[in-house]
mmCIF file of C-alpha atoms in Angstrom:
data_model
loop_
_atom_site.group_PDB
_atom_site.id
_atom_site.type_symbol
_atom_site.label_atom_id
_atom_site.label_comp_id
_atom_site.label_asym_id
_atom_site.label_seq_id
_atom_site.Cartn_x
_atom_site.Cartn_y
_atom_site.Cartn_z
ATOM 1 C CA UNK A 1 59.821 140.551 -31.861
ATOM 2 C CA UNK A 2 62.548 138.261 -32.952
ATOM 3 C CA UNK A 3 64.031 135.405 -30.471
ATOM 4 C CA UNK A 4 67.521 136.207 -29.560
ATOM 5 C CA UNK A 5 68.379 132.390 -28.752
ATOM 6 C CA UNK A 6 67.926 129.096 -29.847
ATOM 7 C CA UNK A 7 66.206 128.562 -26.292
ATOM 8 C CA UNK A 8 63.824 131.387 -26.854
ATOM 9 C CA UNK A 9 62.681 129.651 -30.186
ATOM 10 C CA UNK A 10 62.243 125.281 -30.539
ATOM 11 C CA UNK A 11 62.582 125.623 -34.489
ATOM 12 C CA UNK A 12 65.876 127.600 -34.690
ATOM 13 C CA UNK A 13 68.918 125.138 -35.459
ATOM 14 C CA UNK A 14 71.643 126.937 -32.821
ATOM 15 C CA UNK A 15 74.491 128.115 -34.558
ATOM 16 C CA UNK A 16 76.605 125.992 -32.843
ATOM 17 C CA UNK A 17 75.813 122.750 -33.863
ATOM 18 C CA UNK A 18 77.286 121.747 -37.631
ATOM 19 C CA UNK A 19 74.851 121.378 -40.310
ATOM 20 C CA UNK A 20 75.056 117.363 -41.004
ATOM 21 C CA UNK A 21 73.933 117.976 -44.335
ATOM 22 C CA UNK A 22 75.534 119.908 -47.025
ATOM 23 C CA UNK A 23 74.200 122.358 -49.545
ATOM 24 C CA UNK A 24 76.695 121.379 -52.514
ATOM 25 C CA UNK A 25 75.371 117.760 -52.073
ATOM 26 C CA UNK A 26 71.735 118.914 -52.341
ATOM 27 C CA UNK A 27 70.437 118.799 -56.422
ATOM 28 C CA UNK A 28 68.874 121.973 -57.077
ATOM 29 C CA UNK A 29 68.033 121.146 -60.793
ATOM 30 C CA UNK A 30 65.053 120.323 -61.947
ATOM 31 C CA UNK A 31 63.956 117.448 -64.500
ATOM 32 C CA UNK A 32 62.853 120.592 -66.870
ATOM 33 C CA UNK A 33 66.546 121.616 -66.932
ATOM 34 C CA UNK A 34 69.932 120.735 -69.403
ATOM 35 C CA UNK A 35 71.865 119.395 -67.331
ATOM 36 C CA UNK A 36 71.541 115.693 -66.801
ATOM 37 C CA UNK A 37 71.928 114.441 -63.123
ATOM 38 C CA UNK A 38 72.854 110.808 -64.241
ATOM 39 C CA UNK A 39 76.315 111.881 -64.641
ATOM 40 C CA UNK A 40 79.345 113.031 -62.730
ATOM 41 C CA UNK A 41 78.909 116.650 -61.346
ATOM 42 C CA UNK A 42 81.795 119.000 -61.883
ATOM 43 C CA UNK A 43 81.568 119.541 -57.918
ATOM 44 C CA UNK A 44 82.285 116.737 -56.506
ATOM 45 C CA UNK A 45 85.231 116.158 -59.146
ATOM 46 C CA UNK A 46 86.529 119.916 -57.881
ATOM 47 C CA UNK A 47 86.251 118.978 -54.064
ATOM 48 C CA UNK A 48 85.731 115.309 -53.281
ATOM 49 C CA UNK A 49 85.281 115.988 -49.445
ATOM 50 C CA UNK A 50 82.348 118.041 -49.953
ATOM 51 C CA UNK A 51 80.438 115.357 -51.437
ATOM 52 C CA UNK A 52 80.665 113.184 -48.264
ATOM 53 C CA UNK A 53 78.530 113.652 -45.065
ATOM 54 C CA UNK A 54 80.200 114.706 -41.948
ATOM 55 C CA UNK A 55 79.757 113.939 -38.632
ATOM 56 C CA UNK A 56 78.670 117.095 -36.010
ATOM 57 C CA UNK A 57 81.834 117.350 -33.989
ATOM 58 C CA UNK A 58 81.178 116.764 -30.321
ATOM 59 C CA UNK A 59 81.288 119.449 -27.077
ATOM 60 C CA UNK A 60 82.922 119.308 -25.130
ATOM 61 C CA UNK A 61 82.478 117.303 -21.880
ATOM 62 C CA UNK A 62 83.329 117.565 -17.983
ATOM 63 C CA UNK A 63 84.250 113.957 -17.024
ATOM 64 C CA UNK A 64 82.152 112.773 -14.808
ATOM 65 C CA UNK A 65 85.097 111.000 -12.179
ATOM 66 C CA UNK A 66 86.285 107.259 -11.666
ATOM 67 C CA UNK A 67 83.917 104.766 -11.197
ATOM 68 C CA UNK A 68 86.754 102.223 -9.915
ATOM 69 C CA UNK A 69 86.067 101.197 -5.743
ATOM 70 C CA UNK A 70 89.161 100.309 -4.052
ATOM 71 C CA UNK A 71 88.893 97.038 -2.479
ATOM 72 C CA UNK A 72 90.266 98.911 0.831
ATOM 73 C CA UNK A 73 86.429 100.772 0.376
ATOM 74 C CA UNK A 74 84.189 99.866 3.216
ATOM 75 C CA UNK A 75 81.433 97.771 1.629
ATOM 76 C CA UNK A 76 78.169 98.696 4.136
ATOM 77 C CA UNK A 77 77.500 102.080 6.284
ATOM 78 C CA UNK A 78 78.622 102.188 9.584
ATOM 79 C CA UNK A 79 75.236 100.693 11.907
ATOM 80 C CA UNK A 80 73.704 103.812 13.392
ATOM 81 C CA UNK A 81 71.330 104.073 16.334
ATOM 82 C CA UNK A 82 67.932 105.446 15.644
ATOM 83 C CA UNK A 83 65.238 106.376 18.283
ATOM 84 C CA UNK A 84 62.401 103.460 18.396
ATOM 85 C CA UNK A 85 59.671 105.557 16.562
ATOM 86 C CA UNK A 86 62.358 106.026 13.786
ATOM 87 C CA UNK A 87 61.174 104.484 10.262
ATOM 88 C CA UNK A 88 64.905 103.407 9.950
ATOM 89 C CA UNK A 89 65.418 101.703 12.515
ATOM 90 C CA UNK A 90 62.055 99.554 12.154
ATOM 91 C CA UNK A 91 64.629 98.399 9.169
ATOM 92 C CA UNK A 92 64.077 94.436 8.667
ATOM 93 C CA UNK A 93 67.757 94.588 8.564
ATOM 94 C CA UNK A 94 69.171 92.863 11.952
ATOM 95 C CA UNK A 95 72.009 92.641 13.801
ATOM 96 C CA UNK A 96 73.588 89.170 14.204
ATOM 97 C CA UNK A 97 73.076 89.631 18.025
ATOM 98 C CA UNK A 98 69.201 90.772 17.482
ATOM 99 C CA UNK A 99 68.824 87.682 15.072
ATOM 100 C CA UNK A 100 70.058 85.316 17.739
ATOM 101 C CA UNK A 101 67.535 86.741 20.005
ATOM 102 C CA UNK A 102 64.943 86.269 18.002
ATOM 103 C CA UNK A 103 65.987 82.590 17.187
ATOM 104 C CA UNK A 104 66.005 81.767 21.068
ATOM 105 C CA UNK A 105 62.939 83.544 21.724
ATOM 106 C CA UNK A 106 61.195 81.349 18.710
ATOM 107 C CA UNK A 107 62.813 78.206 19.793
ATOM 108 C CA UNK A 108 61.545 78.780 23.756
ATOM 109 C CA UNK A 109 57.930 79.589 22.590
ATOM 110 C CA UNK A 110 58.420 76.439 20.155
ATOM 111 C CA UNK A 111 59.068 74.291 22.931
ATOM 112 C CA UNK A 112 56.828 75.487 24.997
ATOM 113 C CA UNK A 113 53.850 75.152 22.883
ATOM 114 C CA UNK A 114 55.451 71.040 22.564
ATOM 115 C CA UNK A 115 55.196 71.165 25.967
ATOM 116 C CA UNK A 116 52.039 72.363 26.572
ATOM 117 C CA UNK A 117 51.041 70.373 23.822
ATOM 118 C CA UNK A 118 52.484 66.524 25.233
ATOM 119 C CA UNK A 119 50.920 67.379 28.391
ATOM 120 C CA UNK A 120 47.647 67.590 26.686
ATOM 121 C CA UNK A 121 48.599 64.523 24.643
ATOM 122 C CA UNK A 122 48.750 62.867 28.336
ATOM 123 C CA UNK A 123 45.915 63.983 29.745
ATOM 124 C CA UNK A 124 43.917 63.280 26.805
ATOM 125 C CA UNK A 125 45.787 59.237 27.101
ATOM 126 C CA UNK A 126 44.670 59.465 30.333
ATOM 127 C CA UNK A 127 40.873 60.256 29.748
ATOM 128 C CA UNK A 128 41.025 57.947 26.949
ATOM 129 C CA UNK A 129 42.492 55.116 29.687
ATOM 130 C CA UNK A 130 39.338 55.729 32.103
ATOM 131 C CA UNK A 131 37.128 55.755 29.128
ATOM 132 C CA UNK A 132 37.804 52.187 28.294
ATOM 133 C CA UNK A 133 38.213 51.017 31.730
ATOM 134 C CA UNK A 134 34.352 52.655 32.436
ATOM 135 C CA UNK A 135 33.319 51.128 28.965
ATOM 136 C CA UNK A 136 34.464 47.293 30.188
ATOM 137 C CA UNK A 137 33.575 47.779 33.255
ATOM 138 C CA UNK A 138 29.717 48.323 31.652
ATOM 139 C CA UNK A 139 30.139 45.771 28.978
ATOM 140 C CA UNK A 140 30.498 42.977 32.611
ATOM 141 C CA UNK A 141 27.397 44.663 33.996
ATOM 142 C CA UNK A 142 25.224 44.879 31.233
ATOM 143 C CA UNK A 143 26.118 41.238 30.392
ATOM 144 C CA UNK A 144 25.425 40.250 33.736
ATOM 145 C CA UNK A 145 22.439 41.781 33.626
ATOM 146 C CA UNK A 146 21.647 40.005 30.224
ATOM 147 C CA UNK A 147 22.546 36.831 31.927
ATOM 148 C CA UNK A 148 19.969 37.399 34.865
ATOM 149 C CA UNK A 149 17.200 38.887 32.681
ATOM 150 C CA UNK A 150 17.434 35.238 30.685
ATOM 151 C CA UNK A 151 17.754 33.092 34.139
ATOM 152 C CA UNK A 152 14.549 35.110 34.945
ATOM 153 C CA UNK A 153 12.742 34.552 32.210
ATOM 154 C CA UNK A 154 13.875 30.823 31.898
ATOM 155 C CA UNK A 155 13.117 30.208 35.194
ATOM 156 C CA UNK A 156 9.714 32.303 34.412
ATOM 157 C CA UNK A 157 8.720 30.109 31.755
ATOM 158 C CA UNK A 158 9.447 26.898 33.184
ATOM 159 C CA UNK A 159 6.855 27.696 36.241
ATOM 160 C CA UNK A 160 4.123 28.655 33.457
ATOM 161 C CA UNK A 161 4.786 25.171 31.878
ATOM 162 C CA UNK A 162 4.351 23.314 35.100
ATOM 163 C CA UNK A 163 0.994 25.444 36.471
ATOM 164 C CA UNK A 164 -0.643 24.815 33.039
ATOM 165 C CA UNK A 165 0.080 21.028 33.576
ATOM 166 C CA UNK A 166 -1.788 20.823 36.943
#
């Protein structure tokens, strides 16, 4: 069965499209033969075109339409409203208003997180203040202790000295 188109049959050259080579310009003699291919052949001298490739001419083409915008052209879509559970409108494209939103809503929990934050600087001051005072206020004892410990054993030693004398 022979293909009827050049669809039907990858190999077939449709008989549309020009040949790009010629068959005048092709040598079909062989080394074995007279005539000597060095020189000028007596077609091209009949028919100079011939001797010349030509180009396939081209089809012909719909045009595919101006790419040109006028500048009167709205530049983004009209905003649309989209249910919540809508991939579209979980868009990270925002709204001027919805950015502002977020801004105050970051700058309230900002401040109060510094807020939170210098109160705990305070009460940690604060700890830090009775801290010191209890440390000091150990430091007196403990070297009024010392001092009484050494009275003691001063006064200790003194009353050894004198019982060992008698």
């Amino acid at each position: 069965m022979a293909p009827t188109s050049h669809l039907d049959d990858p190999f077939q050259i449709p008989s549309t499209v020009p040949s790009i080579v010629h068959t005048d310009a092709i040598n079909t003699t062989t080394p074995s033969s007279s005539q000597s291919t060095s020189g000028t052949s007596t077609d091209t001298d009949e028919n100079p075109n011939k001797s010349k490739l030509s180009r396939p001419q081209l089809t012909s083409r719909k045009s595919s339409g101006t790419n040109i915008i006028p500048r009167e052209a709205p530049t983004e879509a009209p905003p649309q409203d989209f249910p919540p559970d809508d991939a579209r409108a979980m868009s990270p494209r925002r709204s001027t208003e919805e950015t502002d939103k977020m801004l105050t809503s970051a700058r309230q929990s900002i401040e109060r997180r510094a807020q939170d934050m210098q109160s705990g600087l305070e009460a940690i001051a604060t700890q830090i203040e009775t801290v010191s005072k209890n440390c000091e206020s150990l430091d007196r004892q403990n070297q009024a202790l010392q001092d009484a410990i050494g009275d003691m054993t001063r006064s200790l030693s003194r009353e050894s000295l004198t019982s060992k004398k008698k």
